Amino acid sequence: MNRMNRNDSEKEIAIYEGVRKLIRQNVNLSQVTASEIAQAAGIGKGTLYNYFSTKDEIIARTVFYLIDQHLAQIQACMECQKHFEDKCRAALDFIRVQANQRDSQLHLMLMGIDGGQVAPFLRQGMERMRATMQEVERIVLMLAETGVAEGVIVRQESGYTVQVFLSALMGYCRCLCGPRKETDGVMAAQRAYQILVKALN
Amino acid sequence: MNRMNRNDSEKEIAIYEGVRKLIRQNVNLSQVTASEIAQAAGIGKGTLYNYFSTKDEIIARTVFYLIDQHLAQIQACMECQKHFEDKCRAALDFIRVQANQRDSQLHLMLMGIDGGQVAPFLRQGMERMRATMQEVERIVLMLAETGVAEGVIVRQESGYTVQVFLSALMGYCRCLCGPRKETDGVMAAQRAYQILVKALN
Amino acid sequence: MNRMNRNDSEKEIAIYEGVRKLIRQNVNLSQVTASEIAQAAGIGKGTLYNYFSTKDEIIARTVFYLIDQHLAQIQACMECQKHFEDKCRAALDFIRVQANQRDSQLHLMLMGIDGGQVAPFLRQGMERMRATMQEVERIVLMLAETGVAEGVIVRQESGYTVQVFLSALMGYCRCLCGPRKETDGVMAAQRAYQILVKALN
Amino acid sequence: MNRMNRNDSEKEIAIYEGVRKLIRQNVNLSQVTASEIAQAAGIGKGTLYNYFSTKDEIIARTVFYLIDQHLAQIQACMECQKHFEDKCRAALDFIRVQANQRDSQLHLMLMGIDGGQVAPFLRQGMERMRATMQEVERIVLMLAETGVAEGVIVRQESGYTVQVFLSALMGYCRCLCGPRKETDGVMAAQRAYQILVKALN
DNA sequence: GATGAATGAGTATTCATTCAT
DNA sequence: CATGAATGAATACTCATTCAT
């Protein structure tokens, strides 16, 4: 992962992390200013433009940076587990915990290209978004293979399998958004797994 | 329907429709200007402020206007059908067709409160959004009753039932976003129904 | 007097009184809106323009209306008194009491044409202002005659006499402006009279 | 002098001087636009807001800048003279000459806090205005001391002394406003001095 | 490379004035 | 005559971007 940001210099990463800091401070990405980003990153405003050509590029690339990291972390979580169910639960748990941080952009990615109303700073990143979505599908299919091998789920046409996983995931993320108790999230994870298994049998 | 906008005057509706026109022209709501809205509505810029106090209020209330309409239309579609499966398919078909128009805000609603990164113009409408989500849940549970009565699905705990419906729906909407062939959408609808039924049996 | 507003219709007077009400509510004349005036006058906004051609004209003519009234009242006060000193004190007392109302525009008049920084709404009324100043000078000279007749003051060149009266008056008004105790005002009146008499002997 | 603006940066002063230029062009401070100020100062519009937070702040601080300068210049004039009468005449002459420039804000200061109808941009500067008035009173009392020492005037209660000086000054300024011949001003100065001396004996 | 002062294009909002009713 | 809904010109202020140091 981070393939598409592989060349990010140290300074660029400082900028991404500055934006992350702002997101965690509950700043809305549509309203953040270049000055705020520079300050959060601990650099001068002009320096931003030595590494990016527009503010929107900064934000878009930060979003992808965060998504890539998030995906990589989820994969790492799953790799620590051997069985299908444990992998699923590990991923769902990780996502739930991260959602408390504000910088989990997973839901953003899941909505993918959303009918023209994507945040403006992502308009330019459609292509990149699609690539990320394909990566997600790849991960999902690999995970499904594990389930099939264990006999927990049944192999089905790949389009269907992907739709099941993403449906369960999106429904889960929806529960994680907005105010809720910790138990709600845990229960939603439980249900998401149940949906997965039932829909794939 | 349109319960919460019932008092909208003729002029307010003209403004909503102006915004709808802009959305259909693929204008991004975060970037639309007051002038554009006035022009699209066929009125003077100052007139906007006789009916709304800020531009963001215009947009937020338009979004709710569109969502209310959309929901009402979906309900109307479903009422024309007698059986659970037909109701589901009618709703999914309607959503698919509408998604080609750009003014289907369903996906927006489905994301609900999304972790602080909602479009700024919706910040003020959180409460309203929650109310709409509850309305959606009510519709879903009524629909589920039909399915149970017909023996197509099994009654389960309501939280689970809602999560299943919304998961299937969100996964479906995800497929409708972005470039795709007509057949993809039809197939996605088929799969969404399948997910529903399997997960509720 | 009120000679120059003689033709004011009932409605025009309602408008003047509306403005007076606003002034008493501590509204700044430079910032008052036509809507506020119409509302304070209890009439429709459009009606204003049946009697005046611009908002600034409304304000300027109101100012003159108020000044004329104020001057007339001061003269009436003085006519009730027989002796020079009593006339002076009656005028000073009246001014002090009125100053607590916010609609005493005397100080405005006293500054007369003030180096290009008059309130914009008075720009058009320069001519009228000069006429009012002449009226004031006439009153002052008549009052001085009384003093001379009584032997309290000495007749001097009229330019000097006028300057003395207006100086004493302006210095007095300055004390009435801003926060002060009741006693300060009374003492300032005493001093103003003292200045008058000394300077005219 | 300029004590209270001591920290003004070079750019701030350029802005003040821009406003001064506009005043001399007979622009009304209540109607001047931010763009005009920027242009007059020879800087970009945005730059204004790097040094001031609102347009009104610019104007208010300019007024105090001009008043401070004016007061300092008057004091300097007076210090060049040894005797009471010469000091008075020097100050009156300086004021008369400056009044032809439009940027003499002395009359503004003399009116001090004027019952709610101050120009809006000065609303925030009331406190500052009071401080300046106290400075004026201090100067007046020092000047009076000279006169007392020379036996030209008699020491009286300080409140009375101040009121005499300011009355004479305001009456004088009133004559300087509006159209007049040069001789009128000279004569008014002569009279103002006469009022002073008589009222303080 | 790094900086941040300077810039001016861009926009929401206000409000005097008009005019159809 | 009276009204107030409609209008759009006018303007303060923001902020992405540049560039001299």
CSV table of C-alpha atoms in Angstrom, one decimal, chain C residues 23 26-31 56 102 105 107-121 123 130 133 137 156-160 162-164 166-179 187-189 191-192 194-195 198-201, chain D residues 23 26-31 56 102 105 107-121 123 130 133 137 156-160 162-164 166-179 187-189 191-192 194-195 198-201:
chain,number,residue,atom,x,y,z
C,23,ILE,CA,-33.4,58.6,17.9
C,26,ASN,CA,-30.5,55.5,20.5
C,27,VAL,CA,-30.5,54.5,16.9
C,28,ASN,CA,-27.7,56.1,14.9
C,29,LEU,CA,-29.1,58.3,12.1
C,30,SER,CA,-26.3,57.3,9.8
C,31,GLN,CA,-27.3,53.7,10.1
C,56,ASP,CA,-31.4,61.1,3.3
C,102,ARG,CA,-31.6,61.8,22.6
C,105,GLN,CA,-30.0,68.1,17.7
C,107,HIS,CA,-25.2,70.5,19.1
C,108,LEU,CA,-25.5,69.4,15.5
C,109,MET,CA,-26.7,72.8,14.5
C,110,LEU,CA,-24.1,74.6,16.6
C,111,MET,CA,-21.3,72.8,14.8
C,112,GLY,CA,-23.0,74.0,11.6
C,113,ILE,CA,-21.1,73.2,8.5
C,114,ASP,CA,-18.2,71.2,9.8
C,115,GLY,CA,-15.4,70.9,7.4
C,116,GLY,CA,-16.9,68.4,5.0
C,117,GLN,CA,-17.4,65.7,7.6
C,118,VAL,CA,-21.1,66.5,8.3
C,119,ALA,CA,-23.2,63.5,8.3
C,120,PRO,CA,-23.9,62.6,4.7
C,121,PHE,CA,-27.7,63.2,5.0
C,123,ARG,CA,-24.9,67.5,2.8
C,130,ARG,CA,-27.2,78.4,7.2
C,133,MET,CA,-28.0,79.6,12.0
C,137,GLU,CA,-28.1,84.8,15.5
C,156,GLN,CA,-20.8,95.5,21.6
C,157,GLU,CA,-20.3,94.9,18.0
C,158,SER,CA,-22.9,92.3,16.9
C,159,GLY,CA,-20.3,89.8,15.5
C,160,TYR,CA,-18.6,89.7,18.9
C,162,VAL,CA,-23.0,86.4,18.7
C,163,GLN,CA,-19.6,84.7,19.1
C,164,VAL,CA,-19.8,85.1,22.8
C,166,LEU,CA,-22.5,80.7,20.8
C,167,SER,CA,-19.2,80.0,22.5
C,168,ALA,CA,-20.8,79.9,25.9
C,169,LEU,CA,-23.5,77.7,24.5
C,170,MET,CA,-21.2,75.3,22.7
C,171,GLY,CA,-19.0,74.9,25.8
C,172,TYR,CA,-22.1,74.2,27.8
C,173,CYS,CA,-23.4,71.6,25.3
C,174,ARG,CA,-20.0,69.9,25.4
C,175,CYS,CA,-20.4,69.4,29.1
C,176,LEU,CA,-23.9,68.0,28.6
C,177,CYS,CA,-22.6,65.4,26.2
C,178,GLY,CA,-21.1,62.2,27.6
C,179,PRO,CA,-21.6,60.7,31.0
C,187,MET,CA,-22.8,73.9,37.4
C,188,ALA,CA,-22.0,74.1,33.7
C,189,ALA,CA,-25.0,76.2,33.2
C,191,ARG,CA,-20.5,78.8,34.4
C,192,ALA,CA,-21.9,79.4,30.9
C,194,GLN,CA,-20.9,83.7,34.0
C,195,ILE,CA,-18.8,83.5,30.8
C,198,LYS,CA,-18.1,88.6,31.9
C,199,ALA,CA,-17.3,88.5,28.2
C,200,LEU,CA,-19.9,91.1,27.4
C,201,ASN,CA,-18.8,93.6,30.0
D,23,ILE,CA,-10.3,63.5,3.7
D,26,ASN,CA,-13.3,66.0,0.7
D,27,VAL,CA,-14.4,62.4,1.0
D,28,ASN,CA,-16.8,61.8,3.8
D,29,LEU,CA,-15.5,59.3,6.3
D,30,SER,CA,-18.9,57.7,6.7
D,31,GLN,CA,-19.0,56.8,3.1
D,56,ASP,CA,-14.3,51.0,11.0
D,102,ARG,CA,-9.9,69.1,5.7
D,105,GLN,CA,-10.3,66.6,13.4
D,107,HIS,CA,-13.8,70.0,16.1
D,108,LEU,CA,-14.7,66.3,16.3
D,109,MET,CA,-12.7,65.9,19.5
D,110,LEU,CA,-14.2,69.1,20.9
D,111,MET,CA,-17.7,67.7,20.6
D,112,GLY,CA,-16.4,64.7,22.4
D,113,ILE,CA,-19.0,62.1,23.2
D,114,ASP,CA,-22.1,63.5,21.6
D,115,GLY,CA,-25.2,61.8,22.7
D,116,GLY,CA,-25.4,58.7,20.7
D,117,GLN,CA,-25.0,60.3,17.3
D,118,VAL,CA,-21.3,60.0,16.9
D,119,ALA,CA,-20.2,58.6,13.6
D,120,PRO,CA,-20.5,54.8,13.9
D,121,PHE,CA,-16.8,54.3,13.3
D,123,ARG,CA,-18.5,54.1,18.7
D,130,ARG,CA,-12.2,60.5,26.8
D,133,MET,CA,-10.2,65.0,26.2
D,137,GLU,CA,-7.8,69.7,29.6
D,156,GLN,CA,-10.1,80.4,39.1
D,157,GLU,CA,-11.6,77.0,39.9
D,158,SER,CA,-10.1,74.5,37.3
D,159,GLY,CA,-13.6,73.4,36.0
D,160,TYR,CA,-14.5,76.9,35.2
D,162,VAL,CA,-11.4,74.6,31.3
D,163,GLN,CA,-15.0,75.5,30.3
D,164,VAL,CA,-13.9,79.0,29.4
D,166,LEU,CA,-13.1,75.2,25.5
D,167,SER,CA,-16.0,77.5,25.0
D,168,ALA,CA,-13.8,80.1,23.3
D,169,LEU,CA,-12.2,77.4,21.2
D,170,MET,CA,-15.5,75.8,20.1
D,171,GLY,CA,-17.0,79.1,19.3
D,172,TYR,CA,-13.9,79.9,17.3
D,173,CYS,CA,-14.0,76.5,15.4
D,174,ARG,CA,-17.6,77.1,14.6
D,175,CYS,CA,-16.6,80.3,12.8
D,176,LEU,CA,-13.9,78.5,10.9
D,177,CYS,CA,-16.4,76.0,9.6
D,178,GLY,CA,-18.4,76.8,6.5
D,179,PRO,CA,-17.6,79.4,3.9
D,187,MET,CA,-11.3,88.4,13.6
D,188,ALA,CA,-12.8,85.4,15.2
D,189,ALA,CA,-9.4,84.5,16.6
D,191,ARG,CA,-12.6,87.7,19.6
D,192,ALA,CA,-11.9,84.3,21.0
D,194,GLN,CA,-10.9,88.5,24.1
D,195,ILE,CA,-13.6,86.2,25.4
D,198,LYS,CA,-12.5,88.7,29.9
D,199,ALA,CA,-14.1,85.5,31.2
D,200,LEU,CA,-11.0,84.8,33.3
D,201,ASN,CA,-10.8,88.1,35.0
